[in-house]
Structure formats: C-alpha cells, structure tokens
mmCIF file with all atom_site columns, C-alpha atoms in Angstrom:
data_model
loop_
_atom_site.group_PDB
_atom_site.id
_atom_site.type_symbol
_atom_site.label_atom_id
_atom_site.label_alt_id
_atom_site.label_comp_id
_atom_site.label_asym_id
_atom_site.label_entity_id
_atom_site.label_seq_id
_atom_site.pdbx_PDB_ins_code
_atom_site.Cartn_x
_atom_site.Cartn_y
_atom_site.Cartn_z
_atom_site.occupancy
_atom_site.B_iso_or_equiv
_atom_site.pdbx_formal_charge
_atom_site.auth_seq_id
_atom_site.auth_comp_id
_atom_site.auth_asym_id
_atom_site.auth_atom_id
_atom_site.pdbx_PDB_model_num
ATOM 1   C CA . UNK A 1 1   ? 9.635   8.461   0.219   1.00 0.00 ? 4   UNK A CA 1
ATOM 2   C CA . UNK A 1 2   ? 9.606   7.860   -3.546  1.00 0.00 ? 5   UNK A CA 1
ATOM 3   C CA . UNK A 1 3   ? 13.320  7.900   -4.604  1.00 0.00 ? 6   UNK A CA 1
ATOM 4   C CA . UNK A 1 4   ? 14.683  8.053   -8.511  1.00 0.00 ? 7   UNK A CA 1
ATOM 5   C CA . UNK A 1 5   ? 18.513  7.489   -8.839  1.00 0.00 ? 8   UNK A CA 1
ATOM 6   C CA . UNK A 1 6   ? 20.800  7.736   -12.167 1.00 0.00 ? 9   UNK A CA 1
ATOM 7   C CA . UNK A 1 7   ? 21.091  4.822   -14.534 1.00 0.00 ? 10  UNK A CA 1
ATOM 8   C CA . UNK A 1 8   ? 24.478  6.337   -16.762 1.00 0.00 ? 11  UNK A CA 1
ATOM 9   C CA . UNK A 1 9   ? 28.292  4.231   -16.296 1.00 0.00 ? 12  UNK A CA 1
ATOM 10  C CA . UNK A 1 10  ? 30.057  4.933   -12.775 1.00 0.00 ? 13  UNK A CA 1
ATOM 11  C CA . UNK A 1 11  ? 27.198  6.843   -11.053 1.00 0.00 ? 14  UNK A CA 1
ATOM 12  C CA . UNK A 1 12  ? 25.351  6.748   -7.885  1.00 0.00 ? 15  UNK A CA 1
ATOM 13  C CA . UNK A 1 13  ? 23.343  9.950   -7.528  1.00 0.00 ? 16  UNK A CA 1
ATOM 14  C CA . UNK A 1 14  ? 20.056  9.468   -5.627  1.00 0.00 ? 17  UNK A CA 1
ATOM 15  C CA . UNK A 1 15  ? 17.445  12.073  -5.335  1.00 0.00 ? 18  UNK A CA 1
ATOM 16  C CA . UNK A 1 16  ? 14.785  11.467  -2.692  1.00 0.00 ? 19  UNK A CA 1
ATOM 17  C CA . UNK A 1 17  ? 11.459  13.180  -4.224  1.00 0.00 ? 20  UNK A CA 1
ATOM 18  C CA . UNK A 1 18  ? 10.075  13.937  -1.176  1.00 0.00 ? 21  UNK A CA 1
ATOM 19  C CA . UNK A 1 19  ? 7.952   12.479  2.144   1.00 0.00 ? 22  UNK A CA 1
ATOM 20  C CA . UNK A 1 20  ? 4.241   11.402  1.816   1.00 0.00 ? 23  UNK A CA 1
ATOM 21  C CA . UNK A 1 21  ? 2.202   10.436  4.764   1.00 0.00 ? 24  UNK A CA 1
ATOM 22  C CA . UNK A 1 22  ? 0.656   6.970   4.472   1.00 0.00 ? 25  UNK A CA 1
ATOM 23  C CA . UNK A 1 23  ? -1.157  6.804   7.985   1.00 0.00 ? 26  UNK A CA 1
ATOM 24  C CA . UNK A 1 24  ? -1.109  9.920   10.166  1.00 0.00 ? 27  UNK A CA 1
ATOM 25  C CA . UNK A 1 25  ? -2.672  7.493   13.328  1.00 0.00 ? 28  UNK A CA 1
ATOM 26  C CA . UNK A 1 26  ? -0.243  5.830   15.858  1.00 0.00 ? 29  UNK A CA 1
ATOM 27  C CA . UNK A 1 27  ? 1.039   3.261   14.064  1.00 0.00 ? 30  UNK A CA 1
ATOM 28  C CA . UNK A 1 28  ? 2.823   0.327   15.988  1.00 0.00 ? 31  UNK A CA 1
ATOM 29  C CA . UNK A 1 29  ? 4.628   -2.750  15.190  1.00 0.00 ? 32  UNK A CA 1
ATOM 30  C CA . UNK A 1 30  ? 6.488   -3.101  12.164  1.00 0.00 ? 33  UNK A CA 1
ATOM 31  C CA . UNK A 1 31  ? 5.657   -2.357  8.398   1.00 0.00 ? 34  UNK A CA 1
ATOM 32  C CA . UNK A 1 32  ? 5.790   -4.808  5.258   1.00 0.00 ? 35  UNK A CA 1
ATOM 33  C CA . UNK A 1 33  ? 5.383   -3.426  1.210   1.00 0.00 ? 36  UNK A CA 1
ATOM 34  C CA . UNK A 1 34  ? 5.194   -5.718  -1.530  1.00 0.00 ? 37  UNK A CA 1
ATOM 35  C CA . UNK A 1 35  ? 5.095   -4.264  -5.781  1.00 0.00 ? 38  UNK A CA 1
ATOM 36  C CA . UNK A 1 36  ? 1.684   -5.237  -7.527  1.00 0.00 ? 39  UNK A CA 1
ATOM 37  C CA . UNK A 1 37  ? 2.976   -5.687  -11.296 1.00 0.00 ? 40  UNK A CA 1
ATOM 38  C CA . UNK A 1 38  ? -0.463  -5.776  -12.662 1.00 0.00 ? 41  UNK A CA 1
ATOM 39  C CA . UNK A 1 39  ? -1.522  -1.989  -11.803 1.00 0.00 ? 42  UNK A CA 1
ATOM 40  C CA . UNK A 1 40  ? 1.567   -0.934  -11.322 1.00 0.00 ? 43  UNK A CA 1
ATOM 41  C CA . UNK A 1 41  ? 0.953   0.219   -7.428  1.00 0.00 ? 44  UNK A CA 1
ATOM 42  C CA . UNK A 1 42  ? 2.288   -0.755  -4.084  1.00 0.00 ? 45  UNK A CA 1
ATOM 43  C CA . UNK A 1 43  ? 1.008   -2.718  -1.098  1.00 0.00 ? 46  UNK A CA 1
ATOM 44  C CA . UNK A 1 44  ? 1.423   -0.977  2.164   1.00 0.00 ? 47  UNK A CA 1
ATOM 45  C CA . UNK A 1 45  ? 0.817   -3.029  5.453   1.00 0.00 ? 48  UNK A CA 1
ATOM 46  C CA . UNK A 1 46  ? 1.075   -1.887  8.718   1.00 0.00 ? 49  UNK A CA 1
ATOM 47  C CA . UNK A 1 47  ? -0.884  -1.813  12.415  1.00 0.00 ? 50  UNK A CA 1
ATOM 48  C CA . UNK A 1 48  ? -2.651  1.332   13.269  1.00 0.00 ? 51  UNK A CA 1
ATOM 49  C CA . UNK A 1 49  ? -3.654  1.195   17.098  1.00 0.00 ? 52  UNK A CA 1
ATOM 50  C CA . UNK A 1 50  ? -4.479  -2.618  17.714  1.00 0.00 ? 53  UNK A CA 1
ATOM 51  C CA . UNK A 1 51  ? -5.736  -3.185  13.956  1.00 0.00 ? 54  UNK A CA 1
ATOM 52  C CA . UNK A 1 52  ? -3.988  -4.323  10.889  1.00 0.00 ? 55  UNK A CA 1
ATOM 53  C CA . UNK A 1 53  ? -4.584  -2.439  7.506   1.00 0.00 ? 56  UNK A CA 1
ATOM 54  C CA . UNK A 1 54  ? -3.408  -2.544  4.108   1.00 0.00 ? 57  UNK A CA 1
ATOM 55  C CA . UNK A 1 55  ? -2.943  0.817   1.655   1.00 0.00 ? 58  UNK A CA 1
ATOM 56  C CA . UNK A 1 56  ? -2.826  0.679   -1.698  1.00 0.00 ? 59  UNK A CA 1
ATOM 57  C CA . UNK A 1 57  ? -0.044  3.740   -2.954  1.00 0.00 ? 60  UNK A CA 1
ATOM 58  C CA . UNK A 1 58  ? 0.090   4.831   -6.660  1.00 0.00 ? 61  UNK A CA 1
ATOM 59  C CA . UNK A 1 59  ? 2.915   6.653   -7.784  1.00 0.00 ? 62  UNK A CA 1
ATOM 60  C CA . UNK A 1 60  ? 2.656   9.882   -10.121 1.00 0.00 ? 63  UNK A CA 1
ATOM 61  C CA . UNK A 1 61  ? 4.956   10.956  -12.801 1.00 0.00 ? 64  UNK A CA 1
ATOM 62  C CA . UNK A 1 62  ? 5.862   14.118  -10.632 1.00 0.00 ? 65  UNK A CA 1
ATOM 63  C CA . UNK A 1 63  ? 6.930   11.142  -8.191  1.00 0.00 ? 66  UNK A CA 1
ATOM 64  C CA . UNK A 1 64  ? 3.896   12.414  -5.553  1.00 0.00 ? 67  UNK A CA 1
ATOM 65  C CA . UNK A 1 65  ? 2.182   9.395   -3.898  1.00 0.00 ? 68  UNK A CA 1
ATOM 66  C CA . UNK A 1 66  ? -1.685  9.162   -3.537  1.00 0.00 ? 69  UNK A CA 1
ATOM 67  C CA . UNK A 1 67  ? -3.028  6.424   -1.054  1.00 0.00 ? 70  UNK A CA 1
ATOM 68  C CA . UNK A 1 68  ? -6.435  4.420   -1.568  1.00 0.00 ? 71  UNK A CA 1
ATOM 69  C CA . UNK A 1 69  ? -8.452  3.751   1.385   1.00 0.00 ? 72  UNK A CA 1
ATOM 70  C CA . UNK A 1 70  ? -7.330  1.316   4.119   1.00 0.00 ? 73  UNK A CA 1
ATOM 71  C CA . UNK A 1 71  ? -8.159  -1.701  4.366   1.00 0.00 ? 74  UNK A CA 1
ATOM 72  C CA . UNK A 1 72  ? -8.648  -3.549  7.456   1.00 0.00 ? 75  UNK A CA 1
ATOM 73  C CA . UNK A 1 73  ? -7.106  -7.154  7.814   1.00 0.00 ? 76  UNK A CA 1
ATOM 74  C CA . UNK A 1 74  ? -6.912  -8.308  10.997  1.00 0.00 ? 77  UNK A CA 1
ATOM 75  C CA . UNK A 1 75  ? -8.338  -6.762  14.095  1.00 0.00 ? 78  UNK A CA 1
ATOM 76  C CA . UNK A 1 76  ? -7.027  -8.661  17.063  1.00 0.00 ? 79  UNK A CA 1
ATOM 77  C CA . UNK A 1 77  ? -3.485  -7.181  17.250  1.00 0.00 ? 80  UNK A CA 1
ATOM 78  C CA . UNK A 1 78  ? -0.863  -8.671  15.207  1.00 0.00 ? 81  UNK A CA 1
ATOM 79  C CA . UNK A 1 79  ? 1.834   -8.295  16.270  1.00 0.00 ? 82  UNK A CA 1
ATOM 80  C CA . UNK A 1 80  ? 4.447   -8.792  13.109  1.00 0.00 ? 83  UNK A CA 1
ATOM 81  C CA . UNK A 1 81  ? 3.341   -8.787  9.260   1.00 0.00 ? 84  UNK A CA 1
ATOM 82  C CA . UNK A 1 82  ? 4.861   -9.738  6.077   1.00 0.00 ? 85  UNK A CA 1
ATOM 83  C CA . UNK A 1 83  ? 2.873   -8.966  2.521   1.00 0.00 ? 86  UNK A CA 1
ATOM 84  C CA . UNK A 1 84  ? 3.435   -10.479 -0.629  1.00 0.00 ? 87  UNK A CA 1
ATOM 85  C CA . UNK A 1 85  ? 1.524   -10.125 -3.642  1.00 0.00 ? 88  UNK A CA 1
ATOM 86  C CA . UNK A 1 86  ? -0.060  -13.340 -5.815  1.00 0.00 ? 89  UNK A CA 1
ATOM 87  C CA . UNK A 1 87  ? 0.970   -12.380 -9.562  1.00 0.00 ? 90  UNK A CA 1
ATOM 88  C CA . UNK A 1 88  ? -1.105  -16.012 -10.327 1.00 0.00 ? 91  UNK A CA 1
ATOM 89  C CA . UNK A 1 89  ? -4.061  -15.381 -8.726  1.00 0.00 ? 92  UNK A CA 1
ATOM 90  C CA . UNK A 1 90  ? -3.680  -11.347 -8.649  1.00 0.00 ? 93  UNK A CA 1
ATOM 91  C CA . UNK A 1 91  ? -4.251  -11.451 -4.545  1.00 0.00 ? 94  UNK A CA 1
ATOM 92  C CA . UNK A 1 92  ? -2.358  -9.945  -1.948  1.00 0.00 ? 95  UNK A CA 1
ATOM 93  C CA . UNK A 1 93  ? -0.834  -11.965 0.576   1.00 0.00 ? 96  UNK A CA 1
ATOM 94  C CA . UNK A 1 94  ? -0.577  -11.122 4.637   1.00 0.00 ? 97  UNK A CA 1
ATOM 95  C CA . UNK A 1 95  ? 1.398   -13.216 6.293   1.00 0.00 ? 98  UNK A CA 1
ATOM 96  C CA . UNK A 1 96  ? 1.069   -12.804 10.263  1.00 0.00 ? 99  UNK A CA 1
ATOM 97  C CA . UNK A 1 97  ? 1.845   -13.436 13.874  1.00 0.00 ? 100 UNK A CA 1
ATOM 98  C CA . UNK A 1 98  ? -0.664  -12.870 16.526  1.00 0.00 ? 101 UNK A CA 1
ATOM 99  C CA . UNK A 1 99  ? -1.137  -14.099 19.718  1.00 0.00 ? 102 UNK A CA 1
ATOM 100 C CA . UNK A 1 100 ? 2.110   -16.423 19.003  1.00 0.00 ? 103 UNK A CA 1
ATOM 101 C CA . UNK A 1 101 ? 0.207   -18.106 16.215  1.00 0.00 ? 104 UNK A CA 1
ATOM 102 C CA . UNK A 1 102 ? 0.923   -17.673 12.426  1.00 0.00 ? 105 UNK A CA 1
ATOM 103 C CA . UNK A 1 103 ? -1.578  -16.961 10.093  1.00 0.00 ? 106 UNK A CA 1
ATOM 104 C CA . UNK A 1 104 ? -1.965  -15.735 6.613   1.00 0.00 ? 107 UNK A CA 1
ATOM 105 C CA . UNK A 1 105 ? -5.395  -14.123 4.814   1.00 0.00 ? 108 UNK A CA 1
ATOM 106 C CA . UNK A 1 106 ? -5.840  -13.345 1.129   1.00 0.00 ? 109 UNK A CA 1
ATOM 107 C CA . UNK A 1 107 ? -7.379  -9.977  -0.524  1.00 0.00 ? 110 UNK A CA 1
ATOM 108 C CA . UNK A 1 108 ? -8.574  -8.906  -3.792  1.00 0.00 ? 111 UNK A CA 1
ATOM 109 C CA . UNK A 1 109 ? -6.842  -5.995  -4.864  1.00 0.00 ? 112 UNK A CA 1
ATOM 110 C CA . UNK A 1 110 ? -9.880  -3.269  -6.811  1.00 0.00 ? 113 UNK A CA 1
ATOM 111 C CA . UNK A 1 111 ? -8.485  -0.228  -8.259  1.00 0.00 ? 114 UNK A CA 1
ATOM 112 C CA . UNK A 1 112 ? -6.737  1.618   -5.129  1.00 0.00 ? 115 UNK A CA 1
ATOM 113 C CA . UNK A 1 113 ? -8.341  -0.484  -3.241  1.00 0.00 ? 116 UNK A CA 1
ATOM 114 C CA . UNK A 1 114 ? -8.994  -4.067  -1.673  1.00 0.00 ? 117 UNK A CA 1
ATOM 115 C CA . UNK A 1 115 ? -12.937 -5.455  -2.809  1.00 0.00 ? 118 UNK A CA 1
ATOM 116 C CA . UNK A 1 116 ? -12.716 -7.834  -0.416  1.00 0.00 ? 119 UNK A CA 1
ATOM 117 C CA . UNK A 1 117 ? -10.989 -10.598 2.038   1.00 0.00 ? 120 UNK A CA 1
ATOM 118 C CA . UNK A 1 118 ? -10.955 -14.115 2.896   1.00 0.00 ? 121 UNK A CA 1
ATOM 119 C CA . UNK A 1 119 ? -11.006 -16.298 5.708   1.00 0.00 ? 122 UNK A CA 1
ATOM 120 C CA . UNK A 1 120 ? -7.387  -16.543 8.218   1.00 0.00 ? 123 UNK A CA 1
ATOM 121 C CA . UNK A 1 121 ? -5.819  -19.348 8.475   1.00 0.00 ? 124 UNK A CA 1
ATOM 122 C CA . UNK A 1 122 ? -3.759  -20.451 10.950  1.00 0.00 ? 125 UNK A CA 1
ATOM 123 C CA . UNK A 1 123 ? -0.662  -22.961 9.915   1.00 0.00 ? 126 UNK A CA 1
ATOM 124 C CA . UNK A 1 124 ? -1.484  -25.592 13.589  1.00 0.00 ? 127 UNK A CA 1
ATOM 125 C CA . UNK A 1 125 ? 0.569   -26.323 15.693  1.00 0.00 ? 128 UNK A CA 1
ATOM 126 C CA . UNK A 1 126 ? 3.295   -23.316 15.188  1.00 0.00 ? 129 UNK A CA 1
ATOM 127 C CA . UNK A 1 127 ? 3.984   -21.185 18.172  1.00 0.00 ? 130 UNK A CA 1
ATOM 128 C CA . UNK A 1 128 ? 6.068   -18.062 17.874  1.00 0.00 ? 131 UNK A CA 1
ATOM 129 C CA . UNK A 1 129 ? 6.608   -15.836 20.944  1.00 0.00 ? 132 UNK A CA 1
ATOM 130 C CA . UNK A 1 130 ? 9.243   -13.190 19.454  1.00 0.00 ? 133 UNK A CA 1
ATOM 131 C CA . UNK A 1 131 ? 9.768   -10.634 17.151  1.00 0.00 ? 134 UNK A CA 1
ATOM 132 C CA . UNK A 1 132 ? 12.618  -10.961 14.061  1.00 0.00 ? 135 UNK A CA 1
ATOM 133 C CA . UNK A 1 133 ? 11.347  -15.185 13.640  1.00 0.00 ? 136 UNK A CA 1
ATOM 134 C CA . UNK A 1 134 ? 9.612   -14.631 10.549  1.00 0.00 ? 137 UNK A CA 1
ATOM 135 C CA . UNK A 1 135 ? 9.937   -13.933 6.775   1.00 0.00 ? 138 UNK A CA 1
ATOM 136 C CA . UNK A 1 136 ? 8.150   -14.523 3.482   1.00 0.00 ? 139 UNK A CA 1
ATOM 137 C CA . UNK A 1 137 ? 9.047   -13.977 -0.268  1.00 0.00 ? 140 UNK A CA 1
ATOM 138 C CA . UNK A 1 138 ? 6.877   -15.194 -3.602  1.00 0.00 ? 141 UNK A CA 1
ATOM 139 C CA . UNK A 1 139 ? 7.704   -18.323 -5.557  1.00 0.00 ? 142 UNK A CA 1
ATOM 140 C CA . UNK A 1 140 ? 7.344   -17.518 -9.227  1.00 0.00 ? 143 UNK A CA 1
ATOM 141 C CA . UNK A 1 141 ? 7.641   -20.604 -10.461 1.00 0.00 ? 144 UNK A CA 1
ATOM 142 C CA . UNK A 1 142 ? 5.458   -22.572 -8.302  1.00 0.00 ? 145 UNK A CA 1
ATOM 143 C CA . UNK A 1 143 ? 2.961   -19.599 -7.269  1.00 0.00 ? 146 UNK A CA 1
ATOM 144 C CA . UNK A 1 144 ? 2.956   -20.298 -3.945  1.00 0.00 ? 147 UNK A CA 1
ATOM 145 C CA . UNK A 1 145 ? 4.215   -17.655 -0.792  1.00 0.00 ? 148 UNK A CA 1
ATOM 146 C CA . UNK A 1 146 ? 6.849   -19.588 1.199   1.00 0.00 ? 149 UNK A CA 1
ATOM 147 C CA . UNK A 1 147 ? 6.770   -18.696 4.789   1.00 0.00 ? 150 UNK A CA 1
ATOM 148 C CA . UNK A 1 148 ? 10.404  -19.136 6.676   1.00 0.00 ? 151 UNK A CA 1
ATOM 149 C CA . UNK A 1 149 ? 9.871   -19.196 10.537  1.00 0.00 ? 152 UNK A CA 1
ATOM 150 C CA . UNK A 1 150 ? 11.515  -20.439 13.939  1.00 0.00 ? 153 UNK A CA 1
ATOM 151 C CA . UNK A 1 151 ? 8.887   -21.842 16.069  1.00 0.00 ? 154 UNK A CA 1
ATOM 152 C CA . UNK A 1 152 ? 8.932   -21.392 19.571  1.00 0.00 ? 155 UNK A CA 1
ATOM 153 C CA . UNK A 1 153 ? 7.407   -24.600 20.568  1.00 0.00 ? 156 UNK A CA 1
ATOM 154 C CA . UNK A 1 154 ? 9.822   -26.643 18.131  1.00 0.00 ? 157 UNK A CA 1
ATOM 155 C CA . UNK A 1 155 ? 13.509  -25.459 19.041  1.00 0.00 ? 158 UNK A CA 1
ATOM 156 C CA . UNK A 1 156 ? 13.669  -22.534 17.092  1.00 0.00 ? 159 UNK A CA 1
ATOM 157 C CA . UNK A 1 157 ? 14.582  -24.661 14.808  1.00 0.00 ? 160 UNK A CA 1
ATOM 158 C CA . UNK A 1 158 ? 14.256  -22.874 11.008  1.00 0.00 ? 161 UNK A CA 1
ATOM 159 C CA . UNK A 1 159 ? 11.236  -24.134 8.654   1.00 0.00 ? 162 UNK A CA 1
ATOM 160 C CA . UNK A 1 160 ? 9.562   -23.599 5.788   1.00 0.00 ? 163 UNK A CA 1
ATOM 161 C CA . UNK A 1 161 ? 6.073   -23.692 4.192   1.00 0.00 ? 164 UNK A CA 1
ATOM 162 C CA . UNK A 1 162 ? 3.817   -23.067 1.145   1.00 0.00 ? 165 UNK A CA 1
ATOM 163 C CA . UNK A 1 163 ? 0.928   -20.784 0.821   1.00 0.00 ? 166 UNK A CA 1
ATOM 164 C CA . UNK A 1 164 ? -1.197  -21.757 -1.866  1.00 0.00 ? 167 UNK A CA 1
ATOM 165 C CA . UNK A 1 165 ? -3.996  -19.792 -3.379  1.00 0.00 ? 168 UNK A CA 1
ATOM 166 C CA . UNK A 1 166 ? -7.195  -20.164 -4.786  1.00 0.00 ? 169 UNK A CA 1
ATOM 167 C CA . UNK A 1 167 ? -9.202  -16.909 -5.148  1.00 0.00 ? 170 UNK A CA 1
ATOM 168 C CA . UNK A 1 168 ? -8.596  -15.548 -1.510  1.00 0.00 ? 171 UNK A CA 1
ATOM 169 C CA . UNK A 1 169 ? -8.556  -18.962 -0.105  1.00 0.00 ? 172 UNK A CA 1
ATOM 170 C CA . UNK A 1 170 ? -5.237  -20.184 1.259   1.00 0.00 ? 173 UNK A CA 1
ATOM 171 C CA . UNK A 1 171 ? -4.129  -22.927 2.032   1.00 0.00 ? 174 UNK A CA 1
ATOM 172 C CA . UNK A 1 172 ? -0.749  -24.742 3.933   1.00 0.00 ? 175 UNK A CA 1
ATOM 173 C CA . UNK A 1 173 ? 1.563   -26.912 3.004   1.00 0.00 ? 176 UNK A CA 1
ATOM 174 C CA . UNK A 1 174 ? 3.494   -29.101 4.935   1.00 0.00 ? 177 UNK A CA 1
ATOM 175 C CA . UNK A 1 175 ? 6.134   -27.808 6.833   1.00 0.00 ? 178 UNK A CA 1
ATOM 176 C CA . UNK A 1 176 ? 10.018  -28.738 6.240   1.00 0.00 ? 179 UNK A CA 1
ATOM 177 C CA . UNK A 1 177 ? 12.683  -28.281 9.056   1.00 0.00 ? 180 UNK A CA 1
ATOM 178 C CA . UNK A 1 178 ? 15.712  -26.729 6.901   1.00 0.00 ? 181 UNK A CA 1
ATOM 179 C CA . UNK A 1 179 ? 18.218  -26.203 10.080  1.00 0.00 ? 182 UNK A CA 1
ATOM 180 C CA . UNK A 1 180 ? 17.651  -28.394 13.159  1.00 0.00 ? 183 UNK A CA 1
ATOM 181 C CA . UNK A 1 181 ? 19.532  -25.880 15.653  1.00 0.00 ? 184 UNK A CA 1
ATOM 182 C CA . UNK A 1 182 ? 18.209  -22.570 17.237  1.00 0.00 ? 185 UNK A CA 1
ATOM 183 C CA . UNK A 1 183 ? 18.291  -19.424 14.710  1.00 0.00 ? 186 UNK A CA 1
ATOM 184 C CA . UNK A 1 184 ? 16.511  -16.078 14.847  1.00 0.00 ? 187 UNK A CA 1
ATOM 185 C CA . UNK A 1 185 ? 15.939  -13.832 12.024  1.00 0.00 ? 188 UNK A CA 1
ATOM 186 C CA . UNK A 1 186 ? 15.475  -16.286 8.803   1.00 0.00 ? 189 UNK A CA 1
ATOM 187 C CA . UNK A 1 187 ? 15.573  -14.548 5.435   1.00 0.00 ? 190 UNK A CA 1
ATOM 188 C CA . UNK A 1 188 ? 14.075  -16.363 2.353   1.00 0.00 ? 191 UNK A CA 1
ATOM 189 C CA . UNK A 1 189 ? 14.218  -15.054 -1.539  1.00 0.00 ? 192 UNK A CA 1
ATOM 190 C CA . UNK A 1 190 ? 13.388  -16.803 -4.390  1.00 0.00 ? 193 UNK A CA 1
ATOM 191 C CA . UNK A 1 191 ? 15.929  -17.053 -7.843  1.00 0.00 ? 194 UNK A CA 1
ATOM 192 C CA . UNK A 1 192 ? 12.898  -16.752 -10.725 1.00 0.00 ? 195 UNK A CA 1
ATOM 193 C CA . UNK A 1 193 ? 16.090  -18.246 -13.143 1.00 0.00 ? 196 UNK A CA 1
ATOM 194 C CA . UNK A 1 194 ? 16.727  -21.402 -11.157 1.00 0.00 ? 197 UNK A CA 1
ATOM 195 C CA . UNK A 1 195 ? 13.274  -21.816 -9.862  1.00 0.00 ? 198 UNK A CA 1
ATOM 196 C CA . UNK A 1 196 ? 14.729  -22.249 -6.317  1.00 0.00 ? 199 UNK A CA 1
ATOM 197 C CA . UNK A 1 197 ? 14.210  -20.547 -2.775  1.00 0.00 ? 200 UNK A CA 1
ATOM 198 C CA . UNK A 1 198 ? 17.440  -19.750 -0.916  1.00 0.00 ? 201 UNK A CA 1
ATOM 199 C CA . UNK A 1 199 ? 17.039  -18.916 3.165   1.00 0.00 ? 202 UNK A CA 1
ATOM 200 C CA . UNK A 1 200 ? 19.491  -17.281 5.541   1.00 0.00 ? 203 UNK A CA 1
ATOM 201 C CA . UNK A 1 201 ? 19.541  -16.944 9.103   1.00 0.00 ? 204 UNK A CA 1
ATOM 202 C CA . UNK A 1 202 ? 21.402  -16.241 12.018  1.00 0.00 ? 205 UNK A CA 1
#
C-alpha cells in the first residue's frame, strides 16, 4: 500500500492510495523492504514457496506501484530475512537465517531489476534456531550492514557484526557480545549525526 499523509501544522490525515499485489504465489515466512536512494525504488524481499526472492517496486506519481521481475536469492528455504541496501557500493543487502545458520549475499541492483548475485556467506560458528533473534540496519558512516543477533549455541546472548562490501562480495567482521544474558528480539538503528549504532532488545 503506497500511503501519502499531510505535511501542514497540527495535522495527521493519512490517505492510503490503494493495494498493489507484489507476489500473487504462497508466500511464507516473513517480509523485509529497504529504500534504494539512487533510483529512487524499493527493495522487496520475501519467500515464495521454499525460495527467497527480491522485487524491485517503483512508485508512480498517481501513487500506482509497478514491480520488476523477481529475483531469486536463496533457494534452500530461509527461513527469516532482513534487506538493506549498500548506498557505498550501490548493492542490496540480504541478510538471512536458514537451516539455523546466518548468512548474508550481495546483488546488483539494474534498472527494476537485480543483474546479478554473489556468493553466501555464512558468519561460522552462529547457530540460531528461532524466529524474532535477528535484525539489521545500514551504517552510513562506516558503510558497513551491522547484523544484531542472539545465537542459540552462545546463550542467547545479544551480538553484533559488520558486513562489509566489495562489489557483491561480503565479508564478516568480528563479532562483539553487547549483553551477556538471554534476550530475544534485538533491534539495531544507526544515528547518521553521531555516527553511532544504538540496539534494543528484550
């Protein structure tokens, strides 16, 4: 739904411009969007049957939404997604969980499109056997994707790691444990002002 709302002193007034389908298939799992400043569309990443894809939506001036084809990520059922786009490097980002493993994989965005992927890669030694243990926003400052997650296999304990990029190969940093007690559901943003990351979770 493509939403405009009013900008004058003291209002609120939101009008939703209507419903466009995305993906018409039985999608599962959960869904992830990130903004591409550089052509002005938006990154659409979900799980259709047991594969993950990635649209590409442009917006029209009558507020209508037109998709590019999808673009296949990962086939192997992931099972929770998080997408962030590279304003650096002009890549899209996937962060993933599958098969209790996290992994990430890097895309050239092409017109309404994606021209091409490269290779997963999985941050070792991380297991992750739930839903609502992940979360990802974009460092400005650094260009990197920081990844907050509560591994399984360590405690739940909350970390953190950089993603950084190099044409659509990624690469890990080393993790940092930011709360050594069990938590679920870590939120991270990034202040563009301060150049600083600030993580929540429960």
């Amino acid at each position: 739904n493509v939403f405009t709302y009013s900008t004058a002193l003291d209002t609120s007034t939101v009008t939703n411009n209507g419903q466009t389908t995305a993906q018409s298939g039985n999608v599962t799992k959960n869904t992830s969007m990130a903004w591409d400043p550089d052509t002005n569309q938006f990154l659409l990443c979900y799980r259709l049957q047991t594969a993950g894809f990635l649209s590409v939506g442009t917006v029209a001036s009558d507020k209508s939404v037109t998709f590019g084809s999808a673009s296949e990520w990962d086939g192997q059922s992931p099972d929770e997604m998080y997408v962030e786009y590279n304003t650096d490097q002009n890549k899209v980002i996937v962060v993933f969980r599958k098969s209790n493993q996290l992994w990430a994989r890097a895309g050239t965005v092409s017109g309404t499109g994606i021209s091409g992927w490269g290779t997963a890669v999985e941050l070792s030694g991380v297991e992750i056997s739930a839903d609502g243990k992940l979360d990802t926003c974009w460092d400005s400052t650094n260009n990197k994707v920081l990844v907050a997650f509560c591994p399984t296999n360590d405690n739940n304990y909350v970390k953190v790691a950089a993603l950084s990029c190099s044409g659509t190969t990624l690469t890990w940093g080393t993790e940092a444990t930011i709360f050594s007690n069990s938590a679920e559901f870590p939120r991270i943003a990034f202040d563009s002002d301060l150049g600083k990351a600030t993580a929540t979770y429960e």
